Every structure is written in structure tokens, then in C-alpha cells.
mmCIF file of C-alpha atoms in Angstrom:
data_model
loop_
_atom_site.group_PDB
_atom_site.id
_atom_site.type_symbol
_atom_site.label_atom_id
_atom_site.label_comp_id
_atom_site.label_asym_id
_atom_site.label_seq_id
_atom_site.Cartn_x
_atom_site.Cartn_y
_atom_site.Cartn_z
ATOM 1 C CA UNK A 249 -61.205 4.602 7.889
ATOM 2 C CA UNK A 250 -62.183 3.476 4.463
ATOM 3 C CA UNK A 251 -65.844 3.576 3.531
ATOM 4 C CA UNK A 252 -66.901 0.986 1.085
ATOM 5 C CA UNK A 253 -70.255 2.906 -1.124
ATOM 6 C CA UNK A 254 -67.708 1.878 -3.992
ATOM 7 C CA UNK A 255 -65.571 0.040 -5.583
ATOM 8 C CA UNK A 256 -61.985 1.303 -4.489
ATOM 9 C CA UNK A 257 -58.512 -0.013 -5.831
ATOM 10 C CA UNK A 258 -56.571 -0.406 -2.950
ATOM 11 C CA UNK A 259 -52.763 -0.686 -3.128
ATOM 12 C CA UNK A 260 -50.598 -0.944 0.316
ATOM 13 C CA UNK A 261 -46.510 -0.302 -0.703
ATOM 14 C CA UNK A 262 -44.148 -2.186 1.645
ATOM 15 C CA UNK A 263 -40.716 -0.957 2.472
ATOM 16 C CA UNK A 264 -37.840 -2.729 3.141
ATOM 17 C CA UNK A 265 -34.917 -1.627 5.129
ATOM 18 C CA UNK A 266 -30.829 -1.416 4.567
ATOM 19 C CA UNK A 267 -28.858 -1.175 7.704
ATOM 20 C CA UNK A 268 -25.463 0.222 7.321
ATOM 21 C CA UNK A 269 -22.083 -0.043 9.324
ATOM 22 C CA UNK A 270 -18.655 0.618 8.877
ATOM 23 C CA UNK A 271 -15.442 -0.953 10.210
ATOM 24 C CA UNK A 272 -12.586 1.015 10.596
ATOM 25 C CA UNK A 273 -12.759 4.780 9.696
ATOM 26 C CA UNK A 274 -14.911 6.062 6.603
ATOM 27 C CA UNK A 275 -18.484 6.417 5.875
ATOM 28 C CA UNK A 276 -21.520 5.131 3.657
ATOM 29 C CA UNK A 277 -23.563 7.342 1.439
ATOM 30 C CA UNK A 278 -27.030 5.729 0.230
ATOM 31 C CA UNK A 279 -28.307 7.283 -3.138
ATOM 32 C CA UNK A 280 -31.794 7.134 -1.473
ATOM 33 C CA UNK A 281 -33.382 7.248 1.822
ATOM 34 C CA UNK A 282 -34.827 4.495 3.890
ATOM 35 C CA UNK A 283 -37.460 2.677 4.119
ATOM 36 C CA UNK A 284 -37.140 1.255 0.118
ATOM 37 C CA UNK A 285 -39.895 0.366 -1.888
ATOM 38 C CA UNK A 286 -39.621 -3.419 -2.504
ATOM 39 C CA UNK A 287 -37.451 -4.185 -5.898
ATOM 40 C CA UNK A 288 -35.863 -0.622 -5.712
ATOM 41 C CA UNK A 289 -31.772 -0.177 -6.361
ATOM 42 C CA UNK A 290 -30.335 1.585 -4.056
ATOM 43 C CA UNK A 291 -26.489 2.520 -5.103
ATOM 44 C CA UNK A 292 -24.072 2.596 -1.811
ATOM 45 C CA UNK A 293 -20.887 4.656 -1.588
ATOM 46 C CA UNK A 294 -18.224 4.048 0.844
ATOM 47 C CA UNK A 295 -16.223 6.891 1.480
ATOM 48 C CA UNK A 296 -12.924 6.806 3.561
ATOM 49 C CA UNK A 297 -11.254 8.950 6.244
ATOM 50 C CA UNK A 298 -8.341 10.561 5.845
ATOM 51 C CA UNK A 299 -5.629 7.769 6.648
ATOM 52 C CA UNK A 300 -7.868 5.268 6.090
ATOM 53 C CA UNK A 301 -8.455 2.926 2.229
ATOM 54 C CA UNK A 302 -11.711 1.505 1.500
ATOM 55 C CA UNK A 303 -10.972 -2.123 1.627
ATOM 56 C CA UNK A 304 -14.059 -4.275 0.616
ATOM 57 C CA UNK A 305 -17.856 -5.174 1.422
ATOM 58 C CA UNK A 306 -19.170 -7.886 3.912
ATOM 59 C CA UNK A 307 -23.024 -8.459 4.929
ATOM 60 C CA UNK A 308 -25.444 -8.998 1.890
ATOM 61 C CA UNK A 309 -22.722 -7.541 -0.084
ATOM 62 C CA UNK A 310 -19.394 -8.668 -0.859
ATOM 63 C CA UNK A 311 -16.341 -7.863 -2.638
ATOM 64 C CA UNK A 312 -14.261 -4.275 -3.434
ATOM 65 C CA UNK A 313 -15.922 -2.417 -5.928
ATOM 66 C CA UNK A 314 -17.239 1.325 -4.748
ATOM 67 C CA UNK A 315 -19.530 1.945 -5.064
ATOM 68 C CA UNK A 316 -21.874 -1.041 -5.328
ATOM 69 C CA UNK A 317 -25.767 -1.274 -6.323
ATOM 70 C CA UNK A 318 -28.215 -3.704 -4.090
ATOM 71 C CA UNK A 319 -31.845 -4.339 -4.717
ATOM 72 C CA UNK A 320 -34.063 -3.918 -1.995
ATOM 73 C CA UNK A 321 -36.393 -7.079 -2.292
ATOM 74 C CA UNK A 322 -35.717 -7.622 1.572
ATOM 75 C CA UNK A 323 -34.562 -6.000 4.610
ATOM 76 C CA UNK A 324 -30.320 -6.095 4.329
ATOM 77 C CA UNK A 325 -27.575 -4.984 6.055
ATOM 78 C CA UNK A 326 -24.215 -4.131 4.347
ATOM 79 C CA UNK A 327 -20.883 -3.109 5.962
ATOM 80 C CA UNK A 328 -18.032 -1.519 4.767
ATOM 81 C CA UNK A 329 -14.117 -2.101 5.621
ATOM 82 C CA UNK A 330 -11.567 0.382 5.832
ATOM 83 C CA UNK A 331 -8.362 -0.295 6.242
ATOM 84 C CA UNK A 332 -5.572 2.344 7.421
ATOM 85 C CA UNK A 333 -2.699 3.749 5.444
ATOM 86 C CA UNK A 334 0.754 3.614 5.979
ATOM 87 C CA UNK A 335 3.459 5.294 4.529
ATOM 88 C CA UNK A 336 6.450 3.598 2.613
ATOM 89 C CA UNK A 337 9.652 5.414 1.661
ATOM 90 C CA UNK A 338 12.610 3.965 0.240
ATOM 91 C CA UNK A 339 15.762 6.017 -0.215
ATOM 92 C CA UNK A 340 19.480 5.570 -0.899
ATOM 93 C CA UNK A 341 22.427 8.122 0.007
ATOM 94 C CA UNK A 342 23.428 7.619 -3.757
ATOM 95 C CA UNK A 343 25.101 5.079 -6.179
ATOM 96 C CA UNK A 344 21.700 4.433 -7.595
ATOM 97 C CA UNK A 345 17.728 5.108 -7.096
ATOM 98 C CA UNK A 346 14.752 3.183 -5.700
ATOM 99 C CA UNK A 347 11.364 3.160 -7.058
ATOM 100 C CA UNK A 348 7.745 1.520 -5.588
ATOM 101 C CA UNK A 349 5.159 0.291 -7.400
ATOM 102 C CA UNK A 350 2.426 1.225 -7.323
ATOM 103 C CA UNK A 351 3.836 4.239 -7.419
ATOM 104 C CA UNK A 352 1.792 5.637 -4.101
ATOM 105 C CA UNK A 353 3.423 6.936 -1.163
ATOM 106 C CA UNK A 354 1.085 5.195 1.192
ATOM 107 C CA UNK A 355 -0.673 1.708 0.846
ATOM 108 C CA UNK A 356 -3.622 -0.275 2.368
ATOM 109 C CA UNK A 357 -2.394 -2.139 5.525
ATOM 110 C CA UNK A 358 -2.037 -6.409 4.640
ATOM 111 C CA UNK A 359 -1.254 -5.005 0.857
ATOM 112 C CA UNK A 360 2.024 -5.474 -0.638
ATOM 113 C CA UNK A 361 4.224 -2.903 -2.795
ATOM 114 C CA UNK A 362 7.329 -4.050 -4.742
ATOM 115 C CA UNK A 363 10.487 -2.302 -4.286
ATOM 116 C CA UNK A 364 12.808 -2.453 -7.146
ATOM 117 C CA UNK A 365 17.002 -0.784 -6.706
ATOM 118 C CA UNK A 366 18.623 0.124 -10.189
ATOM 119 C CA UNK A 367 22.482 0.580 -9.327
ATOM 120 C CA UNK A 368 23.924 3.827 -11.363
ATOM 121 C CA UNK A 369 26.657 3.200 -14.151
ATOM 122 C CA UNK A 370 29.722 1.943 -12.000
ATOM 123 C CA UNK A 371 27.668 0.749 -8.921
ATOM 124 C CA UNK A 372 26.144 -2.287 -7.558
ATOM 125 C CA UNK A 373 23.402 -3.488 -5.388
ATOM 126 C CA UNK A 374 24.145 -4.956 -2.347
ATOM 127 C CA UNK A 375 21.420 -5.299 -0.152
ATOM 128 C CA UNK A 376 18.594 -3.226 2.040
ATOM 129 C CA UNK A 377 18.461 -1.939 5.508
ATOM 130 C CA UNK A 378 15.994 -0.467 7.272
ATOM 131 C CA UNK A 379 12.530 -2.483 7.472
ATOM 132 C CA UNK A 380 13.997 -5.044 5.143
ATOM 133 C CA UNK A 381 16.765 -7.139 4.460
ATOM 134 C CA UNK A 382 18.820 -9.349 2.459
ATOM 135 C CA UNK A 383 19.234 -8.939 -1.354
ATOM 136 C CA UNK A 384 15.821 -9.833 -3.093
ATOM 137 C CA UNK A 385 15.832 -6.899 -6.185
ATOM 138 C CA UNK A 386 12.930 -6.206 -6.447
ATOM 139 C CA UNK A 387 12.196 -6.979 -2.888
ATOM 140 C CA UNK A 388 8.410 -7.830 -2.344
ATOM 141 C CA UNK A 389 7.386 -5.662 0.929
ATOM 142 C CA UNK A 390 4.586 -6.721 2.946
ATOM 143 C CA UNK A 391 3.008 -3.491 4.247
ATOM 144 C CA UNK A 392 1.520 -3.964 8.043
ATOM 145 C CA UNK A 393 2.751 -0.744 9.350
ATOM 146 C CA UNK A 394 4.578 2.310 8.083
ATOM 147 C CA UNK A 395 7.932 0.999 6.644
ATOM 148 C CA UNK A 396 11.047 2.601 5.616
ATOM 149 C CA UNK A 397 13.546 1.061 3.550
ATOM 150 C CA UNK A 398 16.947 1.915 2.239
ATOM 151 C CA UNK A 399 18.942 0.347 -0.857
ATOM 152 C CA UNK A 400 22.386 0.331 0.173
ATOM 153 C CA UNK A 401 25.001 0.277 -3.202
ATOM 154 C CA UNK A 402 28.727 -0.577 -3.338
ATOM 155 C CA UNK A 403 31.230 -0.038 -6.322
ATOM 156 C CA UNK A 404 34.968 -1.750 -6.348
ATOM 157 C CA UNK A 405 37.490 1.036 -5.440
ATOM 158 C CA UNK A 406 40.801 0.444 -7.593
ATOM 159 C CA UNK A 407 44.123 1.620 -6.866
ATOM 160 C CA UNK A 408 47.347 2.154 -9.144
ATOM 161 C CA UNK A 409 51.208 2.215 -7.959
ATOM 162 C CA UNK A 410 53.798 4.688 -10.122
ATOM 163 C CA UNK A 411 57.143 2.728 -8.417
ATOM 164 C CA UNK A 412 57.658 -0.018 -6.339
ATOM 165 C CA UNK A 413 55.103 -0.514 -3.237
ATOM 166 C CA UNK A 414 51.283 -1.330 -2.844
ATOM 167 C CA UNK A 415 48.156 0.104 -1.833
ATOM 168 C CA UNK A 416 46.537 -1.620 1.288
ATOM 169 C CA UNK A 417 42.689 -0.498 1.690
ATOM 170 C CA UNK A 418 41.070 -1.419 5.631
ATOM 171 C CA UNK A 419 37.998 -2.262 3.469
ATOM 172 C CA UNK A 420 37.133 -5.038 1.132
ATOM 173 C CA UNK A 421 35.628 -4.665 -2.536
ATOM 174 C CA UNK A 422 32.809 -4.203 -3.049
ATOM 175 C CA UNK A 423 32.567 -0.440 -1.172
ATOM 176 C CA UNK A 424 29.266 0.733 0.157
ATOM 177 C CA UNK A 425 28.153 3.873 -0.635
ATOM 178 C CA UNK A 426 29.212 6.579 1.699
ATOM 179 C CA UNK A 427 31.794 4.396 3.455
ATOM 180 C CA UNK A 428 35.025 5.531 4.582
ATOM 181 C CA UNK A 429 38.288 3.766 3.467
ATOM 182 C CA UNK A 430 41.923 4.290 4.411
ATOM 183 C CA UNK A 431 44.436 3.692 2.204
ATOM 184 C CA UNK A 432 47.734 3.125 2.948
ATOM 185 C CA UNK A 433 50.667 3.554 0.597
ATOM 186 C CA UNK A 434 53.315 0.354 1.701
ATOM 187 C CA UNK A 435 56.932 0.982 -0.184
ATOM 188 C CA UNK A 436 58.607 -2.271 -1.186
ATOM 189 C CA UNK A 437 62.321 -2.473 0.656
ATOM 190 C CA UNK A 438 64.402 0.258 -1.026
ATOM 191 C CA UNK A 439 61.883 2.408 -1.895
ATOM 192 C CA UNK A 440 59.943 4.736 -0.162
#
């Protein structure tokens, strides 16, 4: 009760309030706690699980930087997204090396990582196996659940006669990597 024998300055403060949710698995830290004074910034901080990528803002927010100031001139609510992680490998049993970019080992899910085969001195690229296929280099690889890739690498086996005969192979040129060939030494007529 306010008793008025006086002149009194009166001043009421109003507060507004942020409500916060996530989607997926992380959580939001606010640099201040509610109820906010009207006009006040309040920073918010989205902090993911493990497995999980912060992915972007939706409510009276938007877009992917973290964290993200908002000024409280009304009552808001802000969400963050988290996407999961999954992990992309991509190996070869030899004739050359495979590299990802970026460089991570595991990726937002609905991102995309490009993965690029360089043949050694002597060997080719052929093509991939695994999660992907066909002969794109570098091979753009949509990432919607863990993936594992392998660059498969072939070089042209030669073969050289002293005398009179041939060398069949049971295999065409180009040779994958780690394949096995038989060769079989075929004398002309007379020799042996």
C-alpha cells in the first residue's frame, strides 16, 4: 500500500519472457535469467550432445550462427535444431589414397562431404564400392546415415615372352587392386 502525503516517482518494470526448446539432442544456455527487462539482449547458446551438430534456429530466431543475441522487447520463443552425426570412412586396400573434405570424420546428417581418389604412380581409378558407386572422382556423397566407401584402383599387368609362345591372363587390363590373375605360359608348336 502506497500512501500519498507526497509526491512519489513511481516506476513499474515489465518483464518479458523467452521460451526455449530444442529439437533433437543438445541444449540452450541463456546469458541471463528470465523474466527480461523490456529492451534487454539476452545472448543464447546452443550446445550439442555428443553425436549430435547444432544445425540452425527456428521461432523468433532464424538461421545457424551460435550463439545468437535477441532483444527482449516482447515475450519470444526460440528453438534450436540438432542434427545427428554420422561417421564417413573411405579406404582403399592400396594403389592409391582417399581423402574427405571437410576433412571431419563425422558430418551433420542432410550435409554433403566430397570424396576425392588420387591413383599412386602406375595406378588408376576405377570406380567405388561400398555406399557409392560408379566413377564420379571426386564423388559428391550425400550423408543421411553413416556411410562407408571404398576407392577401388586397377593398373595394366604386362607380360614379356623370351622364345616362341604367349602369355594368356584369365583377367582383362585394367587389374584391380588385390585381384588374383593366372597366367598361363602357351608354347607356339615346336616349342615348349
Amino acid at each position: 500500500m502506497l500512501t500519498l502525503d507526497a509526491p512519489k516517482n513511481l516506476t513499474a518494470v515489465f518483464g518479458a519472457i523467452l521460451t526455449t526448446a530444442v529439437i533433437g539432442g543438445g541444449t540452450i544456455e541463456l546469458s541471463e535469467v528470465n523474466p527480461f527487462t523490456n529492451g534487454s539482449l539476452v545472448t543464447l547458446t546452443a550446445t550439442p550432445e555428443v553425436g549430435w551438430a547444432f544445425s540452425h534456429w527456428i521461432g523468433n530466431a532464424s538461421g545457424a550462427n551460435n550463439p545468437i543475441t535477441v532483444i527482449m522487447d516482447e515475450p519470444k520463443s526460440v528453438h534450436a535444431v540438432f542434427v545427428p552425426l554420422y561417421a564417413v570412412t573411405a579406404t582403399t586396400a592400396g594403389g592409391g589414397s582417399v581423402s574427405l573434405s571437410p576433412g571431419a570424420g563425422s558430418y551433420p546428417s542432410n550435409s554433403m562431404v566430397s570424396v576425392t581418389a588420387t591413383a599412386s604412380n602406375g595406378w588408376i581409378f576405377l570406380n567405388w564400392q561400398g555406399d557409392a558407386n560408379g566413377t564420379d572422382n571426386p564423388l559428391n556423397l550425400p550423408v543421411d546415415g553413416p556411410k562407408n566407401v571404398t576407392a577401388v584402383f586397377g593398373t595394366i599387368l604386362t607380360t614379356a615372352v623370351i622364345g616362341d609362345g604367349v602369355i594368356e591372363l584369365n583377367a582383362t587390363n585394367l587389374v584391380a587392386y588385390g585381384a588374383v590373375v593366372r597366367a598361363t605360359a602357351v608354347p607356339n608348336a615346336g616349342s615348349y
